[in-house]
Coordinates of C-alpha atoms in Angstrom, one line a residue:
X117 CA 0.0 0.0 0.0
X118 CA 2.9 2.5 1.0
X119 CA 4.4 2.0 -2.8
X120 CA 0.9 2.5 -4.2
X121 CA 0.6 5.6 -2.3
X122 CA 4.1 6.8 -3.4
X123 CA 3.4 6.0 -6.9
X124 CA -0.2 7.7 -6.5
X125 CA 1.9 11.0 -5.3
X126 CA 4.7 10.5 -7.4
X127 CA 2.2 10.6 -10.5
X128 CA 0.1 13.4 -9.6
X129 CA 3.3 15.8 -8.9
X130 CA 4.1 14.7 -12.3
X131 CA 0.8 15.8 -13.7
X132 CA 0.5 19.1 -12.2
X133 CA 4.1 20.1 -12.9
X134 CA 3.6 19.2 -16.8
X135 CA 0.1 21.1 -16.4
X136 CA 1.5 24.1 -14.7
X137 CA 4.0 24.6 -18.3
X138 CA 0.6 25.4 -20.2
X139 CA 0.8 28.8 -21.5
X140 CA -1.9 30.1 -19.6
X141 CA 0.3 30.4 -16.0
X142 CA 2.8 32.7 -17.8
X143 CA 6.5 32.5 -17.1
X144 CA 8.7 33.8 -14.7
X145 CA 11.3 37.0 -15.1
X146 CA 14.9 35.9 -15.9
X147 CA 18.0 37.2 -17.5
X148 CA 17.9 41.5 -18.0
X149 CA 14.5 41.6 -16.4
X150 CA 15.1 40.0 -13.2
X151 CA 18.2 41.8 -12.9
X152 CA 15.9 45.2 -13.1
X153 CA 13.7 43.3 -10.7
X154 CA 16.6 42.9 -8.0
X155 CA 17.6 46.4 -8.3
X156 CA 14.2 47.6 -7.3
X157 CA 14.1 48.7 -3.9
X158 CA 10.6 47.1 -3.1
X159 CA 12.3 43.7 -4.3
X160 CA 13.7 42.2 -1.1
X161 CA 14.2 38.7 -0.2
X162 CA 13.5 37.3 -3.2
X163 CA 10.2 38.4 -4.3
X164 CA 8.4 42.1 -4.4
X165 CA 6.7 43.9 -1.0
X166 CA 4.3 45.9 0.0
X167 CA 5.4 49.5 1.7
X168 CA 4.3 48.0 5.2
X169 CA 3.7 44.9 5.7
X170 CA 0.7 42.9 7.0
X171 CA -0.7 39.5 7.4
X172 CA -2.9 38.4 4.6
X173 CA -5.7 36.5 7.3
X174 CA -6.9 39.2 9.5
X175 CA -5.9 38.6 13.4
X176 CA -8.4 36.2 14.3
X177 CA -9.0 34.1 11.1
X178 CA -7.1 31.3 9.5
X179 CA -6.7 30.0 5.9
X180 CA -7.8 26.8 6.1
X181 CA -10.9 28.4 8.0
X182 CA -11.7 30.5 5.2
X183 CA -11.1 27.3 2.8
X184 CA -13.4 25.4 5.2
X185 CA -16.1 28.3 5.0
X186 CA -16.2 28.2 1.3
X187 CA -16.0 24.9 0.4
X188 CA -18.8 23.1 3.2
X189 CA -21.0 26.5 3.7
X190 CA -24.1 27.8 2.4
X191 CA -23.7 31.9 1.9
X192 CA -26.9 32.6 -0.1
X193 CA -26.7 34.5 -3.1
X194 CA -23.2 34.2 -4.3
X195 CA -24.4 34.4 -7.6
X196 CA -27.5 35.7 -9.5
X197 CA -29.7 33.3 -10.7
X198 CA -31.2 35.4 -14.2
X199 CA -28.9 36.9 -16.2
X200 CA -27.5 41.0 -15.3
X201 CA -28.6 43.1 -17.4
X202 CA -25.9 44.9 -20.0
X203 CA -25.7 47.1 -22.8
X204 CA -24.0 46.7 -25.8
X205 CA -21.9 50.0 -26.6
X206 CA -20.2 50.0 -30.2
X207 CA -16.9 50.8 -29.6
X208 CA -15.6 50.8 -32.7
X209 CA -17.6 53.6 -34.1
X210 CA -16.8 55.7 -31.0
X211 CA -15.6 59.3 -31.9
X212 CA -11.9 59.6 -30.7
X213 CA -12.8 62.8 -29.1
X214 CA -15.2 61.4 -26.4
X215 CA -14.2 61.2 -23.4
X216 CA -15.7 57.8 -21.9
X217 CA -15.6 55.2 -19.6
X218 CA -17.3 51.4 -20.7
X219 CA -17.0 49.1 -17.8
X220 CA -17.1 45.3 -18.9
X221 CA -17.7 43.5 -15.3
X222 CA -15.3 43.0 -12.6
X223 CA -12.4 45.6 -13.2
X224 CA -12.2 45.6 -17.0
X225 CA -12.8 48.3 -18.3
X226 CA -12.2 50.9 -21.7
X227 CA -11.7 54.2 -20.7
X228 CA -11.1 57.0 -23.5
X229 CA -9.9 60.4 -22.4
X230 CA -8.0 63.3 -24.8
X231 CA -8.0 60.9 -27.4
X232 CA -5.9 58.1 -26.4
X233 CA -7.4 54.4 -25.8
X234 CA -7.3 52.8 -22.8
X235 CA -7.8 49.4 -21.8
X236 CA -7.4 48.3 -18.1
X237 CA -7.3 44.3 -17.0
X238 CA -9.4 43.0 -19.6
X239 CA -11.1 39.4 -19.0
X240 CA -13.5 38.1 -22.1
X241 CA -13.1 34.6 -22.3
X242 CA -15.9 33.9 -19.6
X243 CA -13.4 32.5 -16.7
X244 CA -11.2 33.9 -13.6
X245 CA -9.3 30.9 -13.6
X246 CA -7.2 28.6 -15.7
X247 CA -8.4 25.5 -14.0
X248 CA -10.8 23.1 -15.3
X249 CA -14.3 23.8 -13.7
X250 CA -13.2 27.1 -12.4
X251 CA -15.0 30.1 -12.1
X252 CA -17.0 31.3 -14.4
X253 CA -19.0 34.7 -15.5
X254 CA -22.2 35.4 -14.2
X255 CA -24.4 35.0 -17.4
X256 CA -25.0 38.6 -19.2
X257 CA -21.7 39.7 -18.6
X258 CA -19.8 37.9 -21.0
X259 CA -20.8 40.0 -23.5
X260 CA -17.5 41.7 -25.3
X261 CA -15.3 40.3 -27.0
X262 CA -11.3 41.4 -28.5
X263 CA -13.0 41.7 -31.7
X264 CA -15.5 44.2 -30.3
X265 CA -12.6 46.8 -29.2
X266 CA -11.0 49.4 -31.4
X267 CA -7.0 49.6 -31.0
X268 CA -5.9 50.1 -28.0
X269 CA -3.2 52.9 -27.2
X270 CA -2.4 51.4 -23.6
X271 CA -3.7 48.8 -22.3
X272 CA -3.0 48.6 -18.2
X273 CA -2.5 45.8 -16.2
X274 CA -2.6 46.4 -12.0
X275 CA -1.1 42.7 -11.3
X276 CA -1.1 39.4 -12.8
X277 CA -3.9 37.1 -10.7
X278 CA -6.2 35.5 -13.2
X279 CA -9.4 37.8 -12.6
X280 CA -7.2 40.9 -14.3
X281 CA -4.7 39.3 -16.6
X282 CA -6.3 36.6 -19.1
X283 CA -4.6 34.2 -21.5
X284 CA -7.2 33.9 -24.1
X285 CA -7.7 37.9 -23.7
X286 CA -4.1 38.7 -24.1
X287 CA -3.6 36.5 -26.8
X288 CA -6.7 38.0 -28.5
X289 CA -5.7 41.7 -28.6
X290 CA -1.9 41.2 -29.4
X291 CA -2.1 42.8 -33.1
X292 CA -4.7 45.4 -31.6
X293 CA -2.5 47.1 -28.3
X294 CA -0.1 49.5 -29.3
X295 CA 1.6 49.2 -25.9
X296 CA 1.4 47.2 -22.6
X297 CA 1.5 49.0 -19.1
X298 CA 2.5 46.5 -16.5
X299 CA 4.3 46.3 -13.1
X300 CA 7.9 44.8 -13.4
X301 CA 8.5 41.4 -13.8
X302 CA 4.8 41.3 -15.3
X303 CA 5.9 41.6 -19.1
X304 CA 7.9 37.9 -18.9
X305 CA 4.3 36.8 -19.3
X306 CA 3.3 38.8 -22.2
X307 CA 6.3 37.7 -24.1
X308 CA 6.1 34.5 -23.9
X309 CA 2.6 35.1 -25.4
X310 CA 4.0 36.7 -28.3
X311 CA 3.6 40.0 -27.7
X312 CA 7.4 42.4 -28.9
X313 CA 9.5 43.7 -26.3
X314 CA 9.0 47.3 -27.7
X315 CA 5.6 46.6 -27.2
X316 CA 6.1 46.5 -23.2
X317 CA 6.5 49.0 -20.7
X318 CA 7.2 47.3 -17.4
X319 CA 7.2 50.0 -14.2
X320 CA 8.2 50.3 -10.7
X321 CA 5.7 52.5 -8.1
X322 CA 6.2 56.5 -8.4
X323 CA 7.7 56.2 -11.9
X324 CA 5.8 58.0 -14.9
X325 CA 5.2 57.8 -18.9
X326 CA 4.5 60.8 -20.9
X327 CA 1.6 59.9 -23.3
X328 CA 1.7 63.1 -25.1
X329 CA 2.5 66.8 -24.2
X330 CA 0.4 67.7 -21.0
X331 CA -1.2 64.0 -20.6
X332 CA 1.7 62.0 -18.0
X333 CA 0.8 58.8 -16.8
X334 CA 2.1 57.8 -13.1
X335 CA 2.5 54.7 -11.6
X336 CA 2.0 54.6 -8.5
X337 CA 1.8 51.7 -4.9
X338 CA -1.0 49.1 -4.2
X339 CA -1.1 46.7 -1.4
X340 CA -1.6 43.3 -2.7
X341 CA 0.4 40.5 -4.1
X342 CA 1.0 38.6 -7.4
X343 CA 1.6 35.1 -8.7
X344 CA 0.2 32.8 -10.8
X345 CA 1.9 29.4 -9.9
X346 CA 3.1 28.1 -6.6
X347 CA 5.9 31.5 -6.7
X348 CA 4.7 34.4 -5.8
X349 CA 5.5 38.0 -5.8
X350 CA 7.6 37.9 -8.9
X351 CA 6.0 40.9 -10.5
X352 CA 4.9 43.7 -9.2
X353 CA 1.0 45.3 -8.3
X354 CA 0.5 48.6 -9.5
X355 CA -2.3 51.2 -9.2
X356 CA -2.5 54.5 -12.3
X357 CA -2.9 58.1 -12.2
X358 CA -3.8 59.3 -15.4
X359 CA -3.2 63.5 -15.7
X360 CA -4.5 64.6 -18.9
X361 CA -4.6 68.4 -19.3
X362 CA -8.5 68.7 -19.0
X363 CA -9.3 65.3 -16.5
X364 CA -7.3 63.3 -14.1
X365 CA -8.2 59.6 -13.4
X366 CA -7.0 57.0 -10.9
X367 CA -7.4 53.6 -11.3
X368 CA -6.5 51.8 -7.8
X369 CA -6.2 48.3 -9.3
X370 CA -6.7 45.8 -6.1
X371 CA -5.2 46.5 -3.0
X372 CA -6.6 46.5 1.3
X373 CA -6.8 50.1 2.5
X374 CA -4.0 52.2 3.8
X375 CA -2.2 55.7 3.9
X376 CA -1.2 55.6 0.5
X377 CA -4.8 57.5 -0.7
X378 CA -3.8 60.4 1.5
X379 CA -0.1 60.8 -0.3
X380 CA -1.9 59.8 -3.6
X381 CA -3.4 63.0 -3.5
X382 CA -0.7 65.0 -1.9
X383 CA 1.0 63.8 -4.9
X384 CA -1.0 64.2 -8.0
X385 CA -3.8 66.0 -7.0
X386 CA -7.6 65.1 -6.8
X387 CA -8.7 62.8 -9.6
X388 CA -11.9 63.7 -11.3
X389 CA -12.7 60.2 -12.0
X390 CA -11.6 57.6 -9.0
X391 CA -12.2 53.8 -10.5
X392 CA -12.0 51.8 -7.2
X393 CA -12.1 48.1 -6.4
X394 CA -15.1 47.3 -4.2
X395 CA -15.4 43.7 -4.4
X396 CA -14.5 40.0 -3.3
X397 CA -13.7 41.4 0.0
X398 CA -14.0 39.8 3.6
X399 CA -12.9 40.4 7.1
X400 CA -10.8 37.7 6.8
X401 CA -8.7 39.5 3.9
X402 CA -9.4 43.0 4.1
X403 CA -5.3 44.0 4.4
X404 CA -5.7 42.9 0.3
X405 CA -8.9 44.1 -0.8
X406 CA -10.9 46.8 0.5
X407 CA -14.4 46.8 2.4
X408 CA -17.3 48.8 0.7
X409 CA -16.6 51.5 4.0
X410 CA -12.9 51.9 3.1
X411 CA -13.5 52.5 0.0
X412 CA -15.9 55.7 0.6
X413 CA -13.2 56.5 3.2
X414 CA -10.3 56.5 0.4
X415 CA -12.3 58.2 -2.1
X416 CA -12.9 61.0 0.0
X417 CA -9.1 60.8 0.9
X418 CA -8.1 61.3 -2.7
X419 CA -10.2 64.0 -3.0
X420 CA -12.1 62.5 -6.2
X421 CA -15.0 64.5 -7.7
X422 CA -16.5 60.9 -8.8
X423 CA -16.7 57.5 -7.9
X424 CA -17.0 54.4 -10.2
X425 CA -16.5 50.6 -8.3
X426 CA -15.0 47.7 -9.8
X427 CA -14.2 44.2 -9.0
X428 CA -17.9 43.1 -8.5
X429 CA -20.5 42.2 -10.6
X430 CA -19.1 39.0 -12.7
X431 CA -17.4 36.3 -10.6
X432 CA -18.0 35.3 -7.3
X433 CA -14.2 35.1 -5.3
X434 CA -15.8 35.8 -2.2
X435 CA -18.6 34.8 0.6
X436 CA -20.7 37.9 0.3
X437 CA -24.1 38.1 -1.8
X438 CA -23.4 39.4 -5.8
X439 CA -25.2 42.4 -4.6
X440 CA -23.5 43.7 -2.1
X441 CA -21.0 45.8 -3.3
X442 CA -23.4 48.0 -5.4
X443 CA -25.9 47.9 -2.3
X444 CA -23.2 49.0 0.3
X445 CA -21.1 51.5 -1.4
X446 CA -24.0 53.2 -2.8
X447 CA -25.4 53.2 1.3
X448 CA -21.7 54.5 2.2
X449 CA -21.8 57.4 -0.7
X450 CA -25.1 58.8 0.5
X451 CA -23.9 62.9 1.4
X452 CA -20.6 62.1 0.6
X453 CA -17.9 64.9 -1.7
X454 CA -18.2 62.9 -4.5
X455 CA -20.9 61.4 -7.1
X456 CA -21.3 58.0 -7.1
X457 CA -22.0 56.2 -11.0
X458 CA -22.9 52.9 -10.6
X459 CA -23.3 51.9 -14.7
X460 CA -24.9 48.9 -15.7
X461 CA -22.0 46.6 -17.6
X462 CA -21.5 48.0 -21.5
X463 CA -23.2 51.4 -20.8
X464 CA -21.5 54.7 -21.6
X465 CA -20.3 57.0 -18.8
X466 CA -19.7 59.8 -20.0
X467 CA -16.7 61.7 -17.4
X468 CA -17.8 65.0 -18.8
X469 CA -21.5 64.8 -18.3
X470 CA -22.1 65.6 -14.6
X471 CA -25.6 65.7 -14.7
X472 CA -26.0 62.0 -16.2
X473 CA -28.3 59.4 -14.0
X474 CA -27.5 55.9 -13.6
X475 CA -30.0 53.5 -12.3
X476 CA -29.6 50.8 -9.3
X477 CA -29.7 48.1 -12.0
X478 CA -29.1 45.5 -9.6
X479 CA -32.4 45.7 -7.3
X480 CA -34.8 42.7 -7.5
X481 CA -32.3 40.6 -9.5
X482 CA -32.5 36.9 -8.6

């Protein structure tokens, strides 16, 4: 029996290790890159780190408890039950001069301002994991696809977890993305996808990018992680503050709450468009992503004229009903500085139209 059991191991190592060289995990930085990894200073001890440090479970919690919870617990309404209602925006006949926002679900989204394209962690193939039975989109918000987009200026990517940087996607939109905006280390993944080195631009935090005279594009810190193997931490998590001469935006990409909204403003100035995760939190891991309260509380720290959430909406990575994140932010914006939008997926905001409405699509969906 104690062979049988060896072999049984011995075999299933074997079949995850041959499984794990699939395209769709990426590859790891080596040679030139990993050399500009090691000189950055937030690369210590062999993999990236976040300004301060803190546990991942919250004091009080454990892993396995969480696993537990998930796996052998009912927590009712995960998931819808009908189909979220979406719009389908044509893109590709969308004036260049338009300044716009198209959220796809979760924290994709299109954003167009002074002219250049934008495309930020873009998921269309229907999945947030590489993994047979994995999960999967909530139906009606599967709706774009790579062949729906015009060409993409930038597109952005805030860290490399599965639910922001896709295989099929990238893969997809090669030919159409003029340039790739990624946290170092990320771009050993693109290239090995087939995208050109000069088609990369890997970035440390508090480094910029001039897009065009007046329009500067900053990188700038996040508190989170990266990884998708059994390493972790071998690229880095960014968030972007887009200056433009007429607009500013911030994009926080994921990240738990901390000082660095305070100093984000210090040091860009008040966005008039903050695009915040809201989403797939819990107690349990709120140093990595944010509770609907934080994020009011940060918004207000950065000053921002407008709020739009992401991260909810189109996969369930967490305990707490679908709903909740539209339901509790919009409770925790009431007579707040800023105006909440809260688009349906596919449907045009418009960042210069401050008198436009937006409905609370998601009441009395099962």
């Amino acid at each position: 029996m104690m062979i049988v059991l060896i072999v049984l191991v011995a075999l299933l190592g074997i079949a995850t290790y041959c499984y794990m060289k699939r395209p769709q995990f990426g590859a790891l930085p080596e040679g030139a890159r990993l050399a500009v990894i090691q000189s950055s200073p937030h690369f210590k001890d062999g993999r990236f780190r976040n300004l301060v440090e803190m546990p991942v479970i919250t004091k009080g919690y454990s892993m396995t408890g969480e696993i537990y919870k998930t796996l052998f617990r009912n927590f009712p309404d995960r998931e819808p039950i009908n189909p979220l209602p979406s719009i389908k925006t044509d893109l590709l006949a969308a004036p260049r001069d338009s300044d716009m926002i198209v959220w796809f679900g979760h924290s994709s989204f299109f954003l167009q301002l002074g002219g250049v394209r934008f495309l930020a962690d873009p998921v269309f193939s229907g999945k947030a994991s590489p993994l047979p039975g994995g999960v999967r989109a909530y139906k009606g918000t599967d709706i774009y696809t790579a062949a729906d987009l015009p060409g993409i200026d930038y597109m952005l990517l805030s860290h490399d977890h599965y639910d922001h940087l896709d295989y099929e996607t990238a893969v997809a939109l090669k030919d159409k993305v003029k340039h790739v905006v990624c946290g170092l280390g990320a771009g050993a993944h693109y290239e090995r996808w087939g995208y050109k080195p000069e088609q990369i631009i890997e970035k440390d935090w508090d480094q910029q990018l001039e897009i065009q005279p007046g329009f500067t594009l900053f990188t700038a810190s996040a508190h989170h992680d990266s990884g998708r193997g059994f390493t972790r931490g071998q690229s880095l998590w960014l968030s972007f503050f887009l200056r433009a001469p007429h607009m500013s935006v911030y994009y926080s990409g994921d990240g738990g709450y901390d000082a660095r909204f305070k100093k984000i403003f210090q040091q860009y100035g008040a966005p008039d468009w903050a695009i915040m995760e809201c989403g797939q939190y819990n107690e349990a891991w709120r140093s990595v992503h944010e509770l609907p309260e934080e994020v009011a509380k940060a918004t207000e720290e950065l000053h921002a004229r407008n709020l739009l959430t992401v991260h909810h909406s189109k996969f369930t990575l967490a305990q707490h009903p679908w709903y909740e994140p539209l339901e509790k932010i919009s409770i925790y914006s009431e007579n707040k500085s800023y105006r909440l939008a809260t688009p349906m997926i596919g449907e045009t905001v418009r960042l210069n139209d401050h008198s436009q409405k937006f409905a609370q699509w998601w009441k009395n969906i099962q």
